[in-house]
Amino acid sequence: MEVIDLGISRQDGDAVVAGSHVYAIGMFDGVHLGHRQVVLAARALAQDLGVRAGVITFDRHPSAVTGTGSPARFLMTTKQRLESLAELGPDTAVVLPFDEKLAAMSPQAFVREVLLKRLSLVGAVVGENHSFGRGASGRAHDLARMGADLGFRVAVVPSVKIDGVVVSSTLIRSLIAAGDVAGASRYLGRPFAVDGIVIEGRHLGKELGFPTMNLGLNSEQALPAAGVYIVSVLIDGDTVSRWGICNVGSKPTVSSGGVSVEVHVLDFNGESYGKSIRVGFLDYIREERRFASLQQLREAIASDERYARRWMAAHADGEPRPDRHELDLQPNRSVIQ
């Protein structure tokens, strides 16, 4: 998948994509089960038209620029999002800088000046709740009308529901914030994960008999509620994830600092400082607690590990991952217009 970042050395007005494209358009934060259907429908329409398939996404959440509500924390970094989108097989991914200029564009100007003039769009696929343009004033039906007027195809994909609940990034963020990482995985179709660099810590975990990796994190990425979790850990350079337990929180027994993420990787004695790791949150063990002594903390961690090993034995089906909610990944061609 070719990635085109319009935030890097692009002059306004330049055509930046060669060849006609059908684009799936959206923030795609989390690349959840609903997003997948939009991208797959774009691929199907592109195949019908004999053109290339692409995705259009943005470098930040609109709320970070428009000031409408509290800025949403990302479910994924841009790197994670592009990796997950690439797995769905589009030819091209365009990353648009969501800045004040883009936020001020009317829906009509966005379509004419960006989609048609710069990105060689001949077809657009969006979810039924998609909005675009200044103040999110353009809706999916407006895009369909513009397509009819300006000569490009539009497909609107219905929302995906699981047990009657609409899959959405907002819902997934709320589940993660509540610590329900298993529930979030159900709507994502895979574990919620955070990326970070292993940084130097106080080595207290090693003294307690449970060496940990301390993560340096992107401050804009969402984190689960404070607590202890069963996780999978993929260390840079490895091809297989390892099991672990992870503490998210302020470590009240030993610290009064800010929020940290510490991972104890089971049965691992290798060196990890300075390496990138991806931590996938599989299930919740317990809330974070303040203990009266380091011995009580040591006993609690040992209990967490025993529980985690029992959980892992019950879910031992290869690479660490929770049960997946399988969704038919064939696009619904009834939405292709």
Coordinates of C-alpha atoms in Angstrom, one line a residue:
M1 CA 0.0 0.0 0.0
E2 CA 1.4 3.4 -1.0
V3 CA 1.1 6.0 1.7
I4 CA 0.7 9.7 0.7
D5 CA 1.0 12.1 3.5
L6 CA -0.3 15.5 2.4
G7 CA 1.2 17.1 5.5
I8 CA 4.7 16.7 4.1
S9 CA 6.0 19.0 1.4
R10 CA 2.8 19.3 -0.6
Q11 CA 1.9 22.5 -2.3
D12 CA -1.8 23.5 -2.2
G13 CA -3.5 22.8 -5.5
D14 CA -1.1 20.2 -6.7
A15 CA -2.6 16.9 -7.9
V16 CA -0.9 14.4 -5.7
V17 CA -2.4 11.1 -6.7
A18 CA -1.9 9.6 -10.2
G19 CA -4.7 7.5 -11.6
S20 CA -8.4 7.3 -10.8
H21 CA -9.3 6.0 -7.4
V22 CA -12.3 4.9 -5.4
Y23 CA -11.7 6.0 -1.8
A24 CA -13.0 4.8 1.5
I25 CA -13.2 8.1 3.5
G26 CA -13.1 8.4 7.3
M27 CA -11.1 8.9 10.4
F28 CA -11.0 5.1 10.8
D29 CA -9.7 5.3 14.4
G30 CA -9.4 1.8 15.6
V31 CA -10.1 0.3 12.2
H32 CA -13.0 -1.6 13.8
L33 CA -15.4 -4.0 12.3
G34 CA -17.6 -1.3 10.8
H35 CA -14.6 0.5 9.2
R36 CA -13.5 -2.8 7.6
Q37 CA -16.8 -3.0 5.7
V38 CA -16.3 0.5 4.4
V39 CA -12.8 -0.3 3.1
L40 CA -13.9 -3.6 1.6
A41 CA -16.8 -1.9 -0.2
A42 CA -14.4 0.6 -1.6
R43 CA -12.3 -2.2 -3.0
A44 CA -15.4 -3.9 -4.5
L45 CA -16.5 -0.6 -6.2
A46 CA -13.0 0.0 -7.5
Q47 CA -12.9 -3.4 -9.0
D48 CA -16.3 -2.8 -10.6
L49 CA -15.0 0.4 -12.2
G50 CA -11.6 -1.0 -13.1
V51 CA -9.7 1.6 -11.0
R52 CA -7.4 1.6 -7.9
A53 CA -8.8 1.4 -4.4
G54 CA -7.7 3.9 -1.7
V55 CA -8.4 5.1 1.8
I56 CA -8.5 8.7 3.0
T57 CA -7.8 9.3 6.7
F58 CA -6.6 12.2 8.8
D59 CA -3.6 12.9 11.0
R60 CA -5.6 14.0 14.0
H61 CA -9.1 13.8 15.4
P62 CA -11.3 16.8 14.2
S63 CA -12.1 17.7 17.8
A64 CA -8.4 18.5 18.4
V65 CA -8.8 21.4 15.9
T66 CA -12.4 22.4 16.1
G67 CA -12.6 22.6 19.9
T68 CA -15.9 20.8 20.0
G69 CA -15.8 18.8 23.2
S70 CA -12.7 17.3 24.8
P71 CA -10.2 16.1 22.2
A72 CA -10.7 12.4 21.7
R73 CA -7.7 10.2 22.6
F74 CA -6.7 8.0 19.7
L75 CA -7.5 4.3 19.7
M76 CA -4.5 4.0 17.4
T77 CA -1.5 6.0 16.4
T78 CA -1.3 6.9 12.7
K79 CA 1.3 4.2 12.3
Q80 CA -1.0 1.5 13.8
R81 CA -4.0 2.7 11.7
L82 CA -2.1 2.6 8.5
E83 CA -0.8 -0.9 9.3
S84 CA -4.3 -2.2 10.0
L85 CA -5.7 -0.5 6.9
A86 CA -3.0 -2.0 4.8
E87 CA -4.1 -5.5 5.9
L88 CA -7.5 -4.8 4.1
G89 CA -5.7 -4.5 0.7
P90 CA -6.2 -1.0 -0.6
D91 CA -3.6 0.3 -3.1
T92 CA -3.2 3.8 -1.7
A93 CA -3.7 5.5 1.7
V94 CA -3.9 9.3 1.8
V95 CA -3.3 11.0 5.1
L96 CA -4.8 14.5 5.2
P97 CA -3.6 17.1 7.7
F98 CA -6.7 18.1 9.7
D99 CA -5.8 21.7 10.3
E100 CA -7.7 25.0 10.6
K101 CA -7.8 25.4 6.8
L102 CA -9.3 22.0 6.2
A103 CA -11.7 22.4 9.1
A104 CA -12.9 25.7 7.5
M105 CA -13.7 24.2 4.1
S106 CA -17.3 23.9 3.1
P107 CA -18.5 20.4 2.1
Q108 CA -18.6 21.5 -1.5
A109 CA -15.1 23.0 -1.4
F110 CA -13.7 19.8 0.2
V111 CA -15.2 17.7 -2.6
R112 CA -14.1 19.9 -5.4
E113 CA -10.7 21.1 -4.2
V114 CA -9.4 18.1 -2.4
L115 CA -11.2 14.9 -3.5
L116 CA -11.6 15.7 -7.2
K117 CA -8.8 18.1 -8.0
R118 CA -6.0 16.7 -5.9
L119 CA -6.8 13.0 -5.2
S120 CA -8.3 11.9 -8.6
L121 CA -11.4 10.5 -7.0
V122 CA -14.0 8.8 -9.2
G123 CA -15.8 7.0 -6.4
A124 CA -16.4 7.5 -2.6
V125 CA -17.5 5.0 0.0
V126 CA -18.5 6.2 3.5
G127 CA -20.4 4.9 6.5
E128 CA -24.0 6.0 7.0
N129 CA -23.0 8.3 9.9
H130 CA -20.1 10.0 8.0
S131 CA -19.9 13.8 8.2
F132 CA -17.5 16.2 6.4
G133 CA -16.9 19.8 5.8
R134 CA -17.0 22.9 8.0
G135 CA -18.8 22.1 11.3
A136 CA -19.4 18.5 10.1
S137 CA -22.3 20.0 8.0
G138 CA -22.0 17.6 5.1
R139 CA -23.6 14.2 5.6
A140 CA -23.5 11.0 3.6
H141 CA -26.7 11.9 1.6
D142 CA -25.1 15.2 0.7
L143 CA -22.0 13.4 -0.7
A144 CA -24.3 11.2 -2.7
R145 CA -26.1 14.2 -4.2
M146 CA -22.7 15.8 -5.1
G147 CA -21.7 12.6 -6.7
A148 CA -24.7 12.7 -8.9
D149 CA -24.1 16.3 -9.8
L150 CA -20.4 16.1 -10.4
G151 CA -20.2 12.6 -11.9
F152 CA -18.6 10.4 -9.3
R153 CA -20.0 7.2 -7.7
V154 CA -20.9 7.1 -4.1
A155 CA -21.7 4.1 -1.9
V156 CA -23.1 4.4 1.7
V157 CA -22.4 1.5 4.0
P158 CA -24.8 0.7 6.8
S159 CA -23.5 0.6 10.3
V160 CA -22.3 -2.8 11.6
K161 CA -24.2 -4.0 14.6
I162 CA -23.3 -6.8 17.1
D163 CA -26.3 -8.0 19.2
G164 CA -28.1 -4.8 18.2
V165 CA -25.3 -2.4 19.2
V166 CA -23.8 -0.2 16.6
V167 CA -20.0 -0.6 16.4
S168 CA -18.4 2.8 16.8
S169 CA -15.1 4.3 17.9
T170 CA -16.9 6.3 20.5
L171 CA -18.3 3.1 22.0
I172 CA -14.9 1.4 22.0
R173 CA -13.3 4.4 23.7
S174 CA -15.9 4.2 26.4
L175 CA -15.3 0.5 27.0
I176 CA -11.6 1.0 27.2
A177 CA -11.9 3.9 29.6
A178 CA -14.0 1.6 31.8
G179 CA -11.4 -1.2 31.7
D180 CA -13.6 -3.5 29.6
V181 CA -10.8 -4.4 27.1
A182 CA -12.4 -7.7 26.3
G183 CA -15.6 -5.9 25.2
A184 CA -13.6 -3.5 23.2
S185 CA -11.8 -6.3 21.4
R186 CA -15.2 -7.7 20.4
Y187 CA -16.0 -4.6 18.4
L188 CA -12.5 -4.0 17.1
G189 CA -12.1 -7.6 15.9
R190 CA -8.7 -7.8 17.7
P191 CA -7.2 -6.7 20.9
F192 CA -6.9 -3.0 21.7
A193 CA -3.1 -2.3 21.7
V194 CA -0.7 0.5 22.6
D195 CA 2.8 1.0 21.2
G196 CA 5.7 2.4 23.2
I197 CA 9.4 2.5 23.7
V198 CA 10.8 0.6 26.7
I199 CA 12.4 3.2 29.0
E200 CA 14.5 3.0 32.1
G201 CA 12.6 2.6 35.3
R202 CA 13.4 2.2 39.0
H203 CA 14.0 -1.5 38.7
L204 CA 11.6 -2.1 41.6
G205 CA 9.9 -4.9 39.7
K206 CA 13.1 -6.8 39.4
E207 CA 13.7 -6.4 43.1
L208 CA 10.3 -7.9 43.8
G209 CA 11.0 -10.8 41.5
F210 CA 8.8 -9.6 38.6
P211 CA 11.0 -7.5 36.2
T212 CA 8.9 -5.1 34.2
M213 CA 9.2 -3.0 31.0
N214 CA 8.3 0.6 31.5
L215 CA 6.7 2.2 28.4
G216 CA 7.2 5.6 27.0
L217 CA 3.8 6.4 25.4
N218 CA 2.2 8.8 23.0
S219 CA 0.3 11.2 25.2
E220 CA -2.6 11.3 22.7
Q221 CA -3.3 7.6 22.7
A222 CA -6.1 6.1 24.8
L223 CA -5.3 4.0 27.8
P224 CA -7.5 1.6 29.7
A225 CA -8.7 2.4 33.2
A226 CA -6.2 2.0 36.0
G227 CA -5.8 -1.6 36.8
V228 CA -4.0 -4.9 36.1
Y229 CA -4.5 -6.7 32.8
I230 CA -3.6 -9.8 30.9
V231 CA -1.7 -8.8 27.8
S232 CA 0.1 -10.0 24.8
V233 CA 3.5 -8.4 24.1
L234 CA 5.2 -8.1 20.7
I235 CA 8.8 -7.0 21.1
D236 CA 10.5 -5.3 18.1
G237 CA 12.3 -8.0 16.2
D238 CA 10.1 -10.8 17.3
T239 CA 7.5 -12.5 15.1
V240 CA 5.5 -14.1 17.9
S241 CA 3.7 -12.3 20.8
R242 CA 4.5 -13.3 24.4
W243 CA 2.1 -13.4 27.4
G244 CA 2.3 -10.9 30.1
I245 CA 0.5 -8.9 32.9
C246 CA 0.4 -5.1 32.8
N247 CA -0.3 -2.5 35.4
V248 CA -1.8 0.8 34.2
G249 CA -2.0 3.6 36.7
S250 CA 0.0 5.6 39.2
K251 CA 1.5 2.7 41.2
P252 CA 0.1 4.1 44.5
T253 CA 2.2 1.7 46.7
V254 CA 5.5 3.1 45.5
S255 CA 4.9 6.3 43.7
S256 CA 2.8 9.4 43.6
G257 CA 3.6 10.3 40.0
G258 CA 1.5 10.3 36.9
V259 CA 0.0 7.5 34.9
S260 CA 2.4 4.8 33.8
V261 CA 2.3 1.5 31.9
E262 CA 4.4 -1.4 33.2
V263 CA 4.5 -4.9 31.7
H264 CA 5.8 -8.1 33.2
V265 CA 6.5 -10.5 30.4
L266 CA 6.1 -14.1 31.5
D267 CA 9.1 -16.4 31.1
F268 CA 11.2 -13.7 29.5
N269 CA 14.7 -12.7 30.5
G270 CA 15.9 -10.8 27.5
E271 CA 17.1 -7.2 27.1
S272 CA 14.4 -4.7 26.0
Y273 CA 15.5 -1.2 26.8
G274 CA 15.1 1.1 23.9
K275 CA 13.0 -1.3 21.9
S276 CA 9.6 -0.7 20.6
I277 CA 6.9 -3.0 21.9
R278 CA 3.2 -3.4 21.2
V279 CA 1.0 -4.3 24.2
G280 CA -2.4 -5.9 23.4
F281 CA -4.9 -5.8 26.2
L282 CA -6.7 -9.1 26.5
D283 CA -8.6 -9.1 29.8
Y284 CA -9.0 -7.3 33.1
I285 CA -7.7 -8.9 36.3
R286 CA -8.3 -6.3 39.1
E287 CA -8.3 -2.7 40.0
E288 CA -5.1 -0.9 41.0
R289 CA -4.7 -0.8 44.8
R290 CA -2.4 0.7 47.4
F291 CA -0.7 -1.9 49.6
A292 CA 0.6 -1.5 53.1
S293 CA 3.9 -3.0 52.3
L294 CA 6.1 -4.2 49.4
Q295 CA 5.6 -7.8 50.6
Q296 CA 1.8 -7.4 50.1
L297 CA 2.5 -5.9 46.7
R298 CA 4.8 -8.9 45.8
E299 CA 2.1 -11.3 46.9
A300 CA -0.6 -9.5 44.9
I301 CA 1.6 -9.6 41.7
A302 CA 2.2 -13.4 42.3
S303 CA -1.5 -13.9 42.6
D304 CA -2.1 -11.9 39.4
E305 CA 0.4 -14.0 37.6
R306 CA -1.2 -17.3 38.7
Y307 CA -4.6 -16.0 37.6
A308 CA -3.1 -14.9 34.3
R309 CA -1.5 -18.3 33.7
R310 CA -4.9 -20.0 34.3
W311 CA -6.5 -17.6 31.8
M312 CA -3.8 -18.3 29.3
A313 CA -4.2 -22.1 29.6
A314 CA -7.9 -21.7 28.9
H315 CA -7.1 -19.5 25.8
A316 CA -4.0 -21.4 24.6
D317 CA -4.7 -21.6 20.8
G318 CA -1.4 -20.3 19.4
E319 CA -0.4 -16.7 19.4
P320 CA -1.9 -14.8 22.4
R321 CA -5.2 -13.3 21.5
P322 CA -8.7 -13.3 22.8
D323 CA -11.6 -15.0 21.2
R324 CA -12.4 -13.0 18.1
H325 CA -15.9 -12.0 16.9
E326 CA -15.8 -13.2 13.3
L327 CA -17.5 -11.0 10.8
D328 CA -18.0 -11.9 7.1
L329 CA -15.4 -9.8 5.4
Q330 CA -17.1 -9.8 2.1
P331 CA -18.6 -6.4 1.3
N332 CA -22.3 -6.0 1.1
R333 CA -22.7 -5.3 -2.6
S334 CA -26.2 -4.0 -2.1
V335 CA -24.6 -0.7 -1.0
I336 CA -22.7 -0.2 -4.2
Q337 CA -24.5 2.5 -6.2

